PDB file of C-alpha atoms in Angstrom:
ATOM      1  CA  MET A  11       6.624   8.568  21.976  1.00  0.00           C
ATOM      2  CA  ASP A  12       3.981   6.279  20.460  1.00  0.00           C
ATOM      3  CA  PHE A  13       1.357   9.011  20.820  1.00  0.00           C
ATOM      4  CA  LEU A  14       3.731  11.743  19.613  1.00  0.00           C
ATOM      5  CA  MET A  15       4.791   9.799  16.516  1.00  0.00           C
ATOM      6  CA  SER A  16       1.169   8.969  15.729  1.00  0.00           C
ATOM      7  CA  GLY A  17       0.124  12.611  15.984  1.00  0.00           C
ATOM      8  CA  LEU A  18       3.014  13.835  13.842  1.00  0.00           C
ATOM      9  CA  ALA A  19       2.287  11.222  11.168  1.00  0.00           C
ATOM     10  CA  ALA A  20      -1.362  12.311  10.985  1.00  0.00           C
ATOM     11  CA  CYS A  21      -0.409  16.003  10.790  1.00  0.00           C
ATOM     12  CA  GLY A  22       2.021  15.298   7.968  1.00  0.00           C
ATOM     13  CA  ALA A  23      -0.745  13.604   6.012  1.00  0.00           C
ATOM     14  CA  CYS A  24      -3.199  16.421   6.820  1.00  0.00           C
ATOM     15  CA  LEU A  25      -1.019  19.058   5.157  1.00  0.00           C
ATOM     16  CA  PHE A  26      -1.507  17.288   1.838  1.00  0.00           C
ATOM     17  CA  THR A  27      -5.150  16.237   2.229  1.00  0.00           C
ATOM     18  CA  ASN A  28      -6.907  19.207   3.867  1.00  0.00           C
ATOM     19  CA  PRO A  29      -7.919  20.734   0.473  1.00  0.00           C
ATOM     20  CA  LEU A  30      -9.596  17.419  -0.320  1.00  0.00           C
ATOM     21  CA  GLU A  31     -11.485  17.623   2.978  1.00  0.00           C
ATOM     22  CA  VAL A  32     -12.777  21.093   2.018  1.00  0.00           C
ATOM     23  CA  VAL A  33     -13.968  19.823  -1.365  1.00  0.00           C
ATOM     24  CA  LYS A  34     -15.529  16.682   0.128  1.00  0.00           C
ATOM     25  CA  THR A  35     -17.485  18.641   2.755  1.00  0.00           C
ATOM     26  CA  ARG A  36     -18.900  21.097   0.236  1.00  0.00           C
ATOM     27  CA  MET A  37     -19.970  18.301  -2.102  1.00  0.00           C
ATOM     28  CA  GLN A  38     -21.682  16.409   0.719  1.00  0.00           C
ATOM     29  CA  LEU A  39     -23.697  19.463   1.761  1.00  0.00           C
ATOM     30  CA  GLN A  40     -25.009  20.470  -1.652  1.00  0.00           C
ATOM     31  CA  GLY A  41     -28.614  19.479  -2.268  1.00  0.00           C
ATOM     32  CA  GLU A  42     -29.143  18.494   1.365  1.00  0.00           C
ATOM     33  CA  LEU A  43     -32.583  16.820   1.729  1.00  0.00           C
ATOM     34  CA  ARG A  44     -33.508  17.866  -1.803  1.00  0.00           C
ATOM     35  CA  ALA A  45     -34.688  15.311  -4.332  1.00  0.00           C
ATOM     36  CA  PRO A  46     -32.279  14.632  -7.212  1.00  0.00           C
ATOM     37  CA  GLY A  47     -32.762  17.081 -10.082  1.00  0.00           C
ATOM     38  CA  THR A  48     -34.537  19.716  -7.972  1.00  0.00           C
ATOM     39  CA  TYR A  49     -31.506  21.817  -7.084  1.00  0.00           C
ATOM     40  CA  GLN A  50     -28.565  23.470  -8.805  1.00  0.00           C
ATOM     41  CA  ARG A  51     -25.377  21.448  -8.591  1.00  0.00           C
ATOM     42  CA  HIS A  52     -22.561  23.873  -7.946  1.00  0.00           C
ATOM     43  CA  TYR A  53     -19.968  21.077  -8.065  1.00  0.00           C
ATOM     44  CA  ARG A  54     -20.285  18.423 -10.770  1.00  0.00           C
ATOM     45  CA  ASN A  55     -17.304  16.368  -9.614  1.00  0.00           C
ATOM     46  CA  VAL A  56     -14.146  16.601  -7.531  1.00  0.00           C
ATOM     47  CA  PHE A  57     -12.088  18.406 -10.136  1.00  0.00           C
ATOM     48  CA  HIS A  58     -14.870  20.854 -10.960  1.00  0.00           C
ATOM     49  CA  ALA A  59     -15.239  21.571  -7.226  1.00  0.00           C
ATOM     50  CA  PHE A  60     -11.516  22.320  -6.943  1.00  0.00           C
ATOM     51  CA  ILE A  61     -11.648  24.736  -9.870  1.00  0.00           C
ATOM     52  CA  THR A  62     -14.885  26.414  -8.717  1.00  0.00           C
ATOM     53  CA  ILE A  63     -13.740  26.931  -5.123  1.00  0.00           C
ATOM     54  CA  GLY A  64     -10.355  28.220  -6.248  1.00  0.00           C
ATOM     55  CA  LYS A  65     -11.920  30.581  -8.800  1.00  0.00           C
ATOM     56  CA  VAL A  66     -14.748  31.921  -6.616  1.00  0.00           C
ATOM     57  CA  ASP A  67     -13.212  31.899  -3.139  1.00  0.00           C
ATOM     58  CA  GLY A  68      -9.503  31.965  -3.974  1.00  0.00           C
ATOM     59  CA  LEU A  69      -6.832  29.300  -3.595  1.00  0.00           C
ATOM     60  CA  ALA A  70      -6.502  30.005   0.134  1.00  0.00           C
ATOM     61  CA  ALA A  71     -10.075  28.720   0.580  1.00  0.00           C
ATOM     62  CA  LEU A  72      -8.842  25.218  -0.246  1.00  0.00           C
ATOM     63  CA  GLN A  73      -6.852  25.264   3.006  1.00  0.00           C
ATOM     64  CA  LYS A  74      -9.690  26.618   5.139  1.00  0.00           C
ATOM     65  CA  GLY A  75      -9.737  25.059   8.571  1.00  0.00           C
ATOM     66  CA  LEU A  76      -6.134  23.856   8.356  1.00  0.00           C
ATOM     67  CA  ALA A  77      -5.232  24.911  11.910  1.00  0.00           C
ATOM     68  CA  PRO A  78      -8.112  23.063  13.628  1.00  0.00           C
ATOM     69  CA  ALA A  79      -7.603  20.158  11.212  1.00  0.00           C
ATOM     70  CA  LEU A  80      -3.963  19.800  12.283  1.00  0.00           C
ATOM     71  CA  LEU A  81      -4.892  20.076  15.947  1.00  0.00           C
ATOM     72  CA  TYR A  82      -7.705  17.554  15.519  1.00  0.00           C
ATOM     73  CA  GLN A  83      -5.478  15.119  13.635  1.00  0.00           C
ATOM     74  CA  PHE A  84      -2.717  15.408  16.231  1.00  0.00           C
ATOM     75  CA  LEU A  85      -5.114  14.799  19.105  1.00  0.00           C
ATOM     76  CA  MET A  86      -7.491  12.298  17.518  1.00  0.00           C
ATOM     77  CA  ASN A  87      -4.993  10.175  15.590  1.00  0.00           C
ATOM     78  CA  GLY A  88      -2.306  10.640  18.202  1.00  0.00           C
ATOM     79  CA  ILE A  89      -4.615   8.875  20.641  1.00  0.00           C
ATOM     80  CA  ARG A  90      -6.068   6.438  18.098  1.00  0.00           C
ATOM     81  CA  LEU A  91      -2.892   5.224  16.401  1.00  0.00           C
ATOM     82  CA  GLY A  92      -0.883   5.541  19.606  1.00  0.00           C
ATOM     83  CA  THR A  93      -3.306   3.324  21.510  1.00  0.00           C
ATOM     84  CA  TYR A  94      -3.439   0.760  18.711  1.00  0.00           C
ATOM     85  CA  GLY A  95       0.354   0.810  18.463  1.00  0.00           C
ATOM     86  CA  LEU A  96       0.723   0.093  22.170  1.00  0.00           C
ATOM     87  CA  VAL A  97      -1.734  -2.786  21.952  1.00  0.00           C
ATOM     88  CA  GLU A  98       0.124  -4.153  18.922  1.00  0.00           C
ATOM     89  CA  ALA A  99       3.532  -3.779  20.573  1.00  0.00           C
ATOM     90  CA  GLY A 100       2.202  -5.596  23.628  1.00  0.00           C
ATOM     91  CA  GLY A 101       1.400  -8.641  21.492  1.00  0.00           C
ATOM     92  CA  TYR A 102      -2.330  -8.537  22.207  1.00  0.00           C
ATOM     93  CA  LEU A 103      -3.310  -8.699  18.520  1.00  0.00           C
ATOM     94  CA  HIS A 104      -1.725 -12.099  17.937  1.00  0.00           C
ATOM     95  CA  THR A 105      -2.915 -15.566  18.861  1.00  0.00           C
ATOM     96  CA  ALA A 106      -0.927 -18.031  20.949  1.00  0.00           C
ATOM     97  CA  GLU A 107       0.470 -19.411  17.673  1.00  0.00           C
ATOM     98  CA  GLY A 108       1.842 -15.979  16.787  1.00  0.00           C
ATOM     99  CA  THR A 109      -0.542 -15.192  13.908  1.00  0.00           C
ATOM    100  CA  LEU A 110      -2.431 -11.907  13.647  1.00  0.00           C
ATOM    101  CA  SER A 111      -6.067 -12.124  14.744  1.00  0.00           C
ATOM    102  CA  PRO A 112      -8.288  -9.973  12.472  1.00  0.00           C
ATOM    103  CA  VAL A 113     -11.011  -9.978  15.136  1.00  0.00           C
ATOM    104  CA  ARG A 114      -8.664  -8.639  17.813  1.00  0.00           C
ATOM    105  CA  SER A 115      -7.210  -6.140  15.359  1.00  0.00           C
ATOM    106  CA  ALA A 116     -10.666  -4.871  14.367  1.00  0.00           C
ATOM    107  CA  ALA A 117     -11.769  -4.640  18.010  1.00  0.00           C
ATOM    108  CA  ALA A 118      -8.612  -2.776  19.021  1.00  0.00           C
ATOM    109  CA  GLY A 119      -8.996  -0.421  16.044  1.00  0.00           C
ATOM    110  CA  ALA A 120     -12.623   0.296  16.956  1.00  0.00           C
ATOM    111  CA  LEU A 121     -11.826   0.968  20.626  1.00  0.00           C
ATOM    112  CA  ALA A 122      -8.859   3.181  19.768  1.00  0.00           C
ATOM    113  CA  GLY A 123     -11.008   5.055  17.250  1.00  0.00           C
ATOM    114  CA  VAL A 124     -13.740   5.738  19.799  1.00  0.00           C
ATOM    115  CA  MET A 125     -11.221   7.094  22.308  1.00  0.00           C
ATOM    116  CA  GLY A 126      -9.542   9.370  19.786  1.00  0.00           C
ATOM    117  CA  ALA A 127     -12.703  10.642  18.129  1.00  0.00           C
ATOM    118  CA  TYR A 128     -14.637  11.391  21.309  1.00  0.00           C
ATOM    119  CA  LEU A 129     -11.777  13.242  22.971  1.00  0.00           C
ATOM    120  CA  GLY A 130     -11.054  15.146  19.767  1.00  0.00           C
ATOM    121  CA  SER A 131     -14.689  15.975  18.942  1.00  0.00           C
ATOM    122  CA  PRO A 132     -14.661  19.568  20.349  1.00  0.00           C
ATOM    123  CA  ILE A 133     -11.743  20.442  18.046  1.00  0.00           C
ATOM    124  CA  TYR A 134     -13.783  19.111  15.103  1.00  0.00           C
ATOM    125  CA  MET A 135     -16.355  21.815  15.931  1.00  0.00           C
ATOM    126  CA  GLY A 136     -13.874  24.673  15.378  1.00  0.00           C
ATOM    127  CA  MET A 137     -10.989  26.637  16.853  1.00  0.00           C
ATOM    128  CA  PHE A 138     -10.733  28.674  20.030  1.00  0.00           C
ATOM    129  CA  GLN A 139     -13.111  31.549  19.240  1.00  0.00           C
ATOM    130  CA  ALA A 140     -15.728  29.151  17.922  1.00  0.00           C
ATOM    131  CA  LEU A 141     -15.271  26.844  20.901  1.00  0.00           C
ATOM    132  CA  THR A 142     -15.721  29.779  23.278  1.00  0.00           C
ATOM    133  CA  LYS A 143     -18.946  30.882  21.577  1.00  0.00           C
ATOM    134  CA  ILE A 144     -20.321  27.337  21.509  1.00  0.00           C
ATOM    135  CA  GLY A 145     -19.415  26.863  25.176  1.00  0.00           C
ATOM    136  CA  GLN A 146     -21.082  30.133  26.172  1.00  0.00           C
ATOM    137  CA  LYS A 147     -24.245  29.441  24.179  1.00  0.00           C
ATOM    138  CA  HIS A 148     -24.713  25.721  24.731  1.00  0.00           C
ATOM    139  CA  GLY A 149     -22.499  24.987  27.735  1.00  0.00           C
ATOM    140  CA  LEU A 150     -19.739  22.405  28.057  1.00  0.00           C
ATOM    141  CA  VAL A 151     -21.987  19.656  26.702  1.00  0.00           C
ATOM    142  CA  GLY A 152     -22.447  21.699  23.528  1.00  0.00           C
ATOM    143  CA  LEU A 153     -18.781  21.148  22.667  1.00  0.00           C
ATOM    144  CA  TRP A 154     -19.597  17.488  22.120  1.00  0.00           C
ATOM    145  CA  ARG A 155     -22.687  18.111  19.941  1.00  0.00           C
ATOM    146  CA  GLY A 156     -22.791  15.451  17.246  1.00  0.00           C
ATOM    147  CA  ALA A 157     -19.995  13.450  18.881  1.00  0.00           C
ATOM    148  CA  LEU A 158     -22.154  10.392  19.573  1.00  0.00           C
ATOM    149  CA  GLY A 159     -23.508  10.548  16.041  1.00  0.00           C
ATOM    150  CA  GLY A 160     -19.970  10.396  14.721  1.00  0.00           C
ATOM    151  CA  LEU A 161     -18.887   7.409  16.814  1.00  0.00           C
ATOM    152  CA  PRO A 162     -20.432   4.666  14.598  1.00  0.00           C
ATOM    153  CA  ARG A 163     -18.570   6.197  11.656  1.00  0.00           C
ATOM    154  CA  VAL A 164     -15.323   6.117  13.603  1.00  0.00           C
ATOM    155  CA  ILE A 165     -15.879   2.579  14.888  1.00  0.00           C
ATOM    156  CA  VAL A 166     -16.467   1.262  11.362  1.00  0.00           C
ATOM    157  CA  GLY A 167     -13.694   3.345   9.799  1.00  0.00           C
ATOM    158  CA  SER A 168     -11.012   2.805  12.427  1.00  0.00           C
ATOM    159  CA  SER A 169     -11.585  -0.946  12.734  1.00  0.00           C
ATOM    160  CA  THR A 170     -11.650  -1.349   8.937  1.00  0.00           C
ATOM    161  CA  GLN A 171      -8.565   0.820   8.415  1.00  0.00           C
ATOM    162  CA  LEU A 172      -6.311  -0.682  11.065  1.00  0.00           C
ATOM    163  CA  CYS A 173      -7.488  -4.272  10.609  1.00  0.00           C
ATOM    164  CA  THR A 174      -6.928  -4.242   6.839  1.00  0.00           C
ATOM    165  CA  PHE A 175      -3.584  -2.459   7.264  1.00  0.00           C
ATOM    166  CA  SER A 176      -2.269  -4.950   9.822  1.00  0.00           C
ATOM    167  CA  SER A 177      -3.713  -7.981   8.012  1.00  0.00           C
ATOM    168  CA  THR A 178      -2.311  -6.918   4.623  1.00  0.00           C
ATOM    169  CA  LYS A 179       1.117  -6.220   6.131  1.00  0.00           C
ATOM    170  CA  ASP A 180       1.056  -9.632   7.814  1.00  0.00           C
ATOM    171  CA  LEU A 181       0.088 -11.433   4.595  1.00  0.00           C
ATOM    172  CA  MET A 182       2.695  -9.613   2.502  1.00  0.00           C
ATOM    173  CA  THR A 183       5.373 -10.446   5.039  1.00  0.00           C
ATOM    174  CA  GLN A 184       4.347 -14.119   5.017  1.00  0.00           C
ATOM    175  CA  TRP A 185       4.276 -14.252   1.217  1.00  0.00           C
ATOM    176  CA  GLU A 186       7.618 -12.402   1.013  1.00  0.00           C
ATOM    177  CA  ILE A 187       6.324 -10.134  -1.762  1.00  0.00           C
ATOM    178  CA  PHE A 188       8.833  -7.452  -0.759  1.00  0.00           C
ATOM    179  CA  PRO A 189      12.177  -7.693   1.073  1.00  0.00           C
ATOM    180  CA  PRO A 190      11.913  -7.862   4.888  1.00  0.00           C
ATOM    181  CA  GLN A 191      11.435  -4.456   6.589  1.00  0.00           C
ATOM    182  CA  SER A 192      10.902  -2.789   3.193  1.00  0.00           C
ATOM    183  CA  TRP A 193       8.942   0.474   3.173  1.00  0.00           C
ATOM    184  CA  LYS A 194       6.995  -0.968   0.225  1.00  0.00           C
ATOM    185  CA  VAL A 195       5.167  -3.346   2.578  1.00  0.00           C
ATOM    186  CA  ALA A 196       3.710  -0.473   4.606  1.00  0.00           C
ATOM    187  CA  LEU A 197       2.895   1.525   1.471  1.00  0.00           C
ATOM    188  CA  ALA A 198       1.081  -1.333  -0.259  1.00  0.00           C
ATOM    189  CA  ALA A 199      -0.832  -2.228   2.928  1.00  0.00           C
ATOM    190  CA  ALA A 200      -1.849   1.407   3.384  1.00  0.00           C
ATOM    191  CA  MET A 201      -3.141   1.544  -0.211  1.00  0.00           C
ATOM    192  CA  VAL A 202      -5.355  -1.510   0.375  1.00  0.00           C
ATOM    193  CA  SER A 203      -6.559   0.005   3.644  1.00  0.00           C
ATOM    194  CA  GLY A 204      -7.377   3.280   1.887  1.00  0.00           C
ATOM    195  CA  ILE A 205      -9.808   1.608  -0.520  1.00  0.00           C
ATOM    196  CA  ALA A 206     -11.494  -0.432   2.214  1.00  0.00           C
ATOM    197  CA  VAL A 207     -11.962   2.486   4.579  1.00  0.00           C
ATOM    198  CA  VAL A 208     -13.574   4.734   1.941  1.00  0.00           C
ATOM    199  CA  LEU A 209     -16.158   2.078   1.049  1.00  0.00           C
ATOM    200  CA  ALA A 210     -16.967   1.533   4.714  1.00  0.00           C
ATOM    201  CA  MET A 211     -17.002   5.143   5.909  1.00  0.00           C
ATOM    202  CA  THR A 212     -18.617   7.260   3.199  1.00  0.00           C
ATOM    203  CA  PRO A 213     -22.287   6.777   4.284  1.00  0.00           C
ATOM    204  CA  PHE A 214     -21.356   7.581   7.883  1.00  0.00           C
ATOM    205  CA  ASP A 215     -19.187  10.464   6.730  1.00  0.00           C
ATOM    206  CA  VAL A 216     -22.062  12.073   4.839  1.00  0.00           C
ATOM    207  CA  VAL A 217     -24.380  11.795   7.837  1.00  0.00           C
ATOM    208  CA  SER A 218     -21.730  12.950  10.311  1.00  0.00           C
ATOM    209  CA  THR A 219     -21.040  16.063   8.244  1.00  0.00           C
ATOM    210  CA  ARG A 220     -24.740  16.891   8.142  1.00  0.00           C
ATOM    211  CA  LEU A 221     -25.239  16.315  11.869  1.00  0.00           C
ATOM    212  CA  TYR A 222     -22.430  18.731  12.670  1.00  0.00           C
ATOM    213  CA  ASN A 223     -23.633  21.279  10.105  1.00  0.00           C
ATOM    214  CA  GLN A 224     -27.378  21.356  10.886  1.00  0.00           C
ATOM    215  CA  PRO A 225     -28.896  24.441  12.556  1.00  0.00           C
ATOM    216  CA  THR A 226     -30.103  24.155  16.156  1.00  0.00           C
ATOM    217  CA  ASP A 227     -32.815  25.703  18.304  1.00  0.00           C
ATOM    218  CA  ALA A 228     -32.247  27.695  21.499  1.00  0.00           C
ATOM    219  CA  GLN A 229     -31.722  24.474  23.461  1.00  0.00           C
ATOM    220  CA  GLY A 230     -29.095  23.227  21.028  1.00  0.00           C
ATOM    221  CA  LYS A 231     -31.386  20.569  19.540  1.00  0.00           C
ATOM    222  CA  GLY A 232     -30.930  19.822  15.858  1.00  0.00           C
ATOM    223  CA  LEU A 233     -33.670  21.209  13.605  1.00  0.00           C
ATOM    224  CA  MET A 234     -33.197  18.777  10.717  1.00  0.00           C
ATOM    225  CA  TYR A 235     -32.194  15.424  12.202  1.00  0.00           C
ATOM    226  CA  ARG A 236     -33.000  13.744  15.511  1.00  0.00           C
ATOM    227  CA  GLY A 237     -29.854  11.657  15.396  1.00  0.00           C
ATOM    228  CA  LEU A 238     -27.693   9.317  13.352  1.00  0.00           C
ATOM    229  CA  LEU A 239     -30.389   6.814  12.401  1.00  0.00           C
ATOM    230  CA  ASP A 240     -32.858   9.563  11.512  1.00  0.00           C
ATOM    231  CA  ALA A 241     -30.268  11.281   9.313  1.00  0.00           C
ATOM    232  CA  LEU A 242     -29.458   7.992   7.568  1.00  0.00           C
ATOM    233  CA  LEU A 243     -33.142   7.233   6.932  1.00  0.00           C
ATOM    234  CA  GLN A 244     -34.041  10.746   5.758  1.00  0.00           C
ATOM    235  CA  THR A 245     -31.073  10.882   3.395  1.00  0.00           C
ATOM    236  CA  ALA A 246     -31.755   7.437   1.925  1.00  0.00           C
ATOM    237  CA  ARG A 247     -35.507   8.112   1.633  1.00  0.00           C
ATOM    238  CA  THR A 248     -35.176  11.545   0.019  1.00  0.00           C
ATOM    239  CA  GLU A 249     -31.970  11.265  -2.003  1.00  0.00           C
ATOM    240  CA  GLY A 250     -31.772   7.533  -2.646  1.00  0.00           C
ATOM    241  CA  ILE A 251     -28.910   5.136  -2.030  1.00  0.00           C
ATOM    242  CA  PHE A 252     -26.565   7.310  -4.045  1.00  0.00           C
ATOM    243  CA  GLY A 253     -27.264  10.124  -1.618  1.00  0.00           C
ATOM    244  CA  MET A 254     -25.444   8.049   0.999  1.00  0.00           C
ATOM    245  CA  TYR A 255     -22.374   8.101  -1.240  1.00  0.00           C
ATOM    246  CA  LYS A 256     -22.407  11.771  -2.183  1.00  0.00           C
ATOM    247  CA  GLY A 257     -18.876  13.011  -2.580  1.00  0.00           C
ATOM    248  CA  ILE A 258     -17.410   9.485  -2.636  1.00  0.00           C
ATOM    249  CA  GLY A 259     -14.912  10.621  -5.261  1.00  0.00           C
ATOM    250  CA  ALA A 260     -13.830  13.442  -2.985  1.00  0.00           C
ATOM    251  CA  SER A 261     -13.943  11.057  -0.032  1.00  0.00           C
ATOM    252  CA  TYR A 262     -11.537   8.712  -1.777  1.00  0.00           C
ATOM    253  CA  PHE A 263      -9.242  11.513  -2.877  1.00  0.00           C
ATOM    254  CA  ARG A 264      -9.188  12.720   0.734  1.00  0.00           C
ATOM    255  CA  LEU A 265      -9.458   9.525   2.820  1.00  0.00           C
ATOM    256  CA  GLY A 266      -7.410   7.397   0.440  1.00  0.00           C
ATOM    257  CA  PRO A 267      -4.282   9.593   0.383  1.00  0.00           C
ATOM    258  CA  HIS A 268      -4.737  10.496   4.064  1.00  0.00           C
ATOM    259  CA  THR A 269      -4.925   6.835   5.029  1.00  0.00           C
ATOM    260  CA  ILE A 270      -1.939   5.979   2.866  1.00  0.00           C
ATOM    261  CA  LEU A 271       0.209   8.871   4.083  1.00  0.00           C
ATOM    262  CA  SER A 272      -0.714   8.703   7.765  1.00  0.00           C
ATOM    263  CA  LEU A 273      -0.270   4.924   8.053  1.00  0.00           C
ATOM    264  CA  PHE A 274       2.913   4.998   6.009  1.00  0.00           C
ATOM    265  CA  PHE A 275       4.425   7.871   8.034  1.00  0.00           C
ATOM    266  CA  TRP A 276       3.279   6.191  11.262  1.00  0.00           C
ATOM    267  CA  ASP A 277       4.806   2.843  10.332  1.00  0.00           C
ATOM    268  CA  GLN A 278       8.110   4.344   9.203  1.00  0.00           C
ATOM    269  CA  LEU A 279       8.457   6.642  12.233  1.00  0.00           C
ATOM    270  CA  ARG A 280       7.877   3.685  14.552  1.00  0.00           C
ATOM    271  CA  MET A 281      10.334   1.538  12.624  1.00  0.00           C
ATOM    272  CA  VAL A 282      13.071   4.194  12.844  1.00  0.00           C
ATOM    273  CA  TYR A 283      12.354   4.881  16.511  1.00  0.00           C
ATOM    274  CA  TYR A 284      12.401   1.236  17.571  1.00  0.00           C
ATOM    275  CA  THR A 285      15.483   0.536  15.445  1.00  0.00           C
ATOM    276  CA  TYR A 286      17.543   3.220  17.147  1.00  0.00           C
ATOM    277  CA  THR A 287      16.220   2.720  20.682  1.00  0.00           C
ATOM    278  CA  LYS A 288      16.787  -1.017  20.927  1.00  0.00           C
TER     279      LYS A 288
END
């Protein structure tokens, strides 16, 4: 049930945030490895990107990739949040004095993130027809192309997200800002977590998107980047520090609401389940 509730919470959030993922990805890919001012900017900002995509490609284009996104969220976050929830329920995140340990919380979030992201990586590549073609062309290993490059992003993001969420909830409960068991505690903690995770993940998110998107040779080797570090260095060297934060507005509008909704749904589903099963 922990894994099922986690997956359902993530899918519920995905329904609202997938258009933001489409916008974010397109903004991150424009001007790839081009010096600032040397290319045409099709999307000036998040809102302009929404309007342009809707006008040129149609409103349905804003929900492109929804099916694999839902499947990925159910699998990846089902494993990630479910694993973290089990660790939390087992009392492993608290010290002998009963206080939450940020170090243990961050470590558990990172480990859970790695498990979820690596197992869900093939779904991130595309749906069944795409997976079949990739498998036929590059073999089984090809389904995990770019997976290792995405793991640092997930480690940083998952540990930051879950640690700040748990720590903020714990502090708010101690300070009695809201009534005990109030849904406002989870909502406020998720909002804090949303800001923290966007600041931590955006550079890795940009690089991860580019690693997945780059063309490959006949052996499946990337033609633009040798790996995560190379992609980070090339992007920073060519596009500057702001290149690492391309699409941060879209990232916040996607990751922020997704973090808030998924953690809030997850917390409330668990609260209802444990209330009625005790």
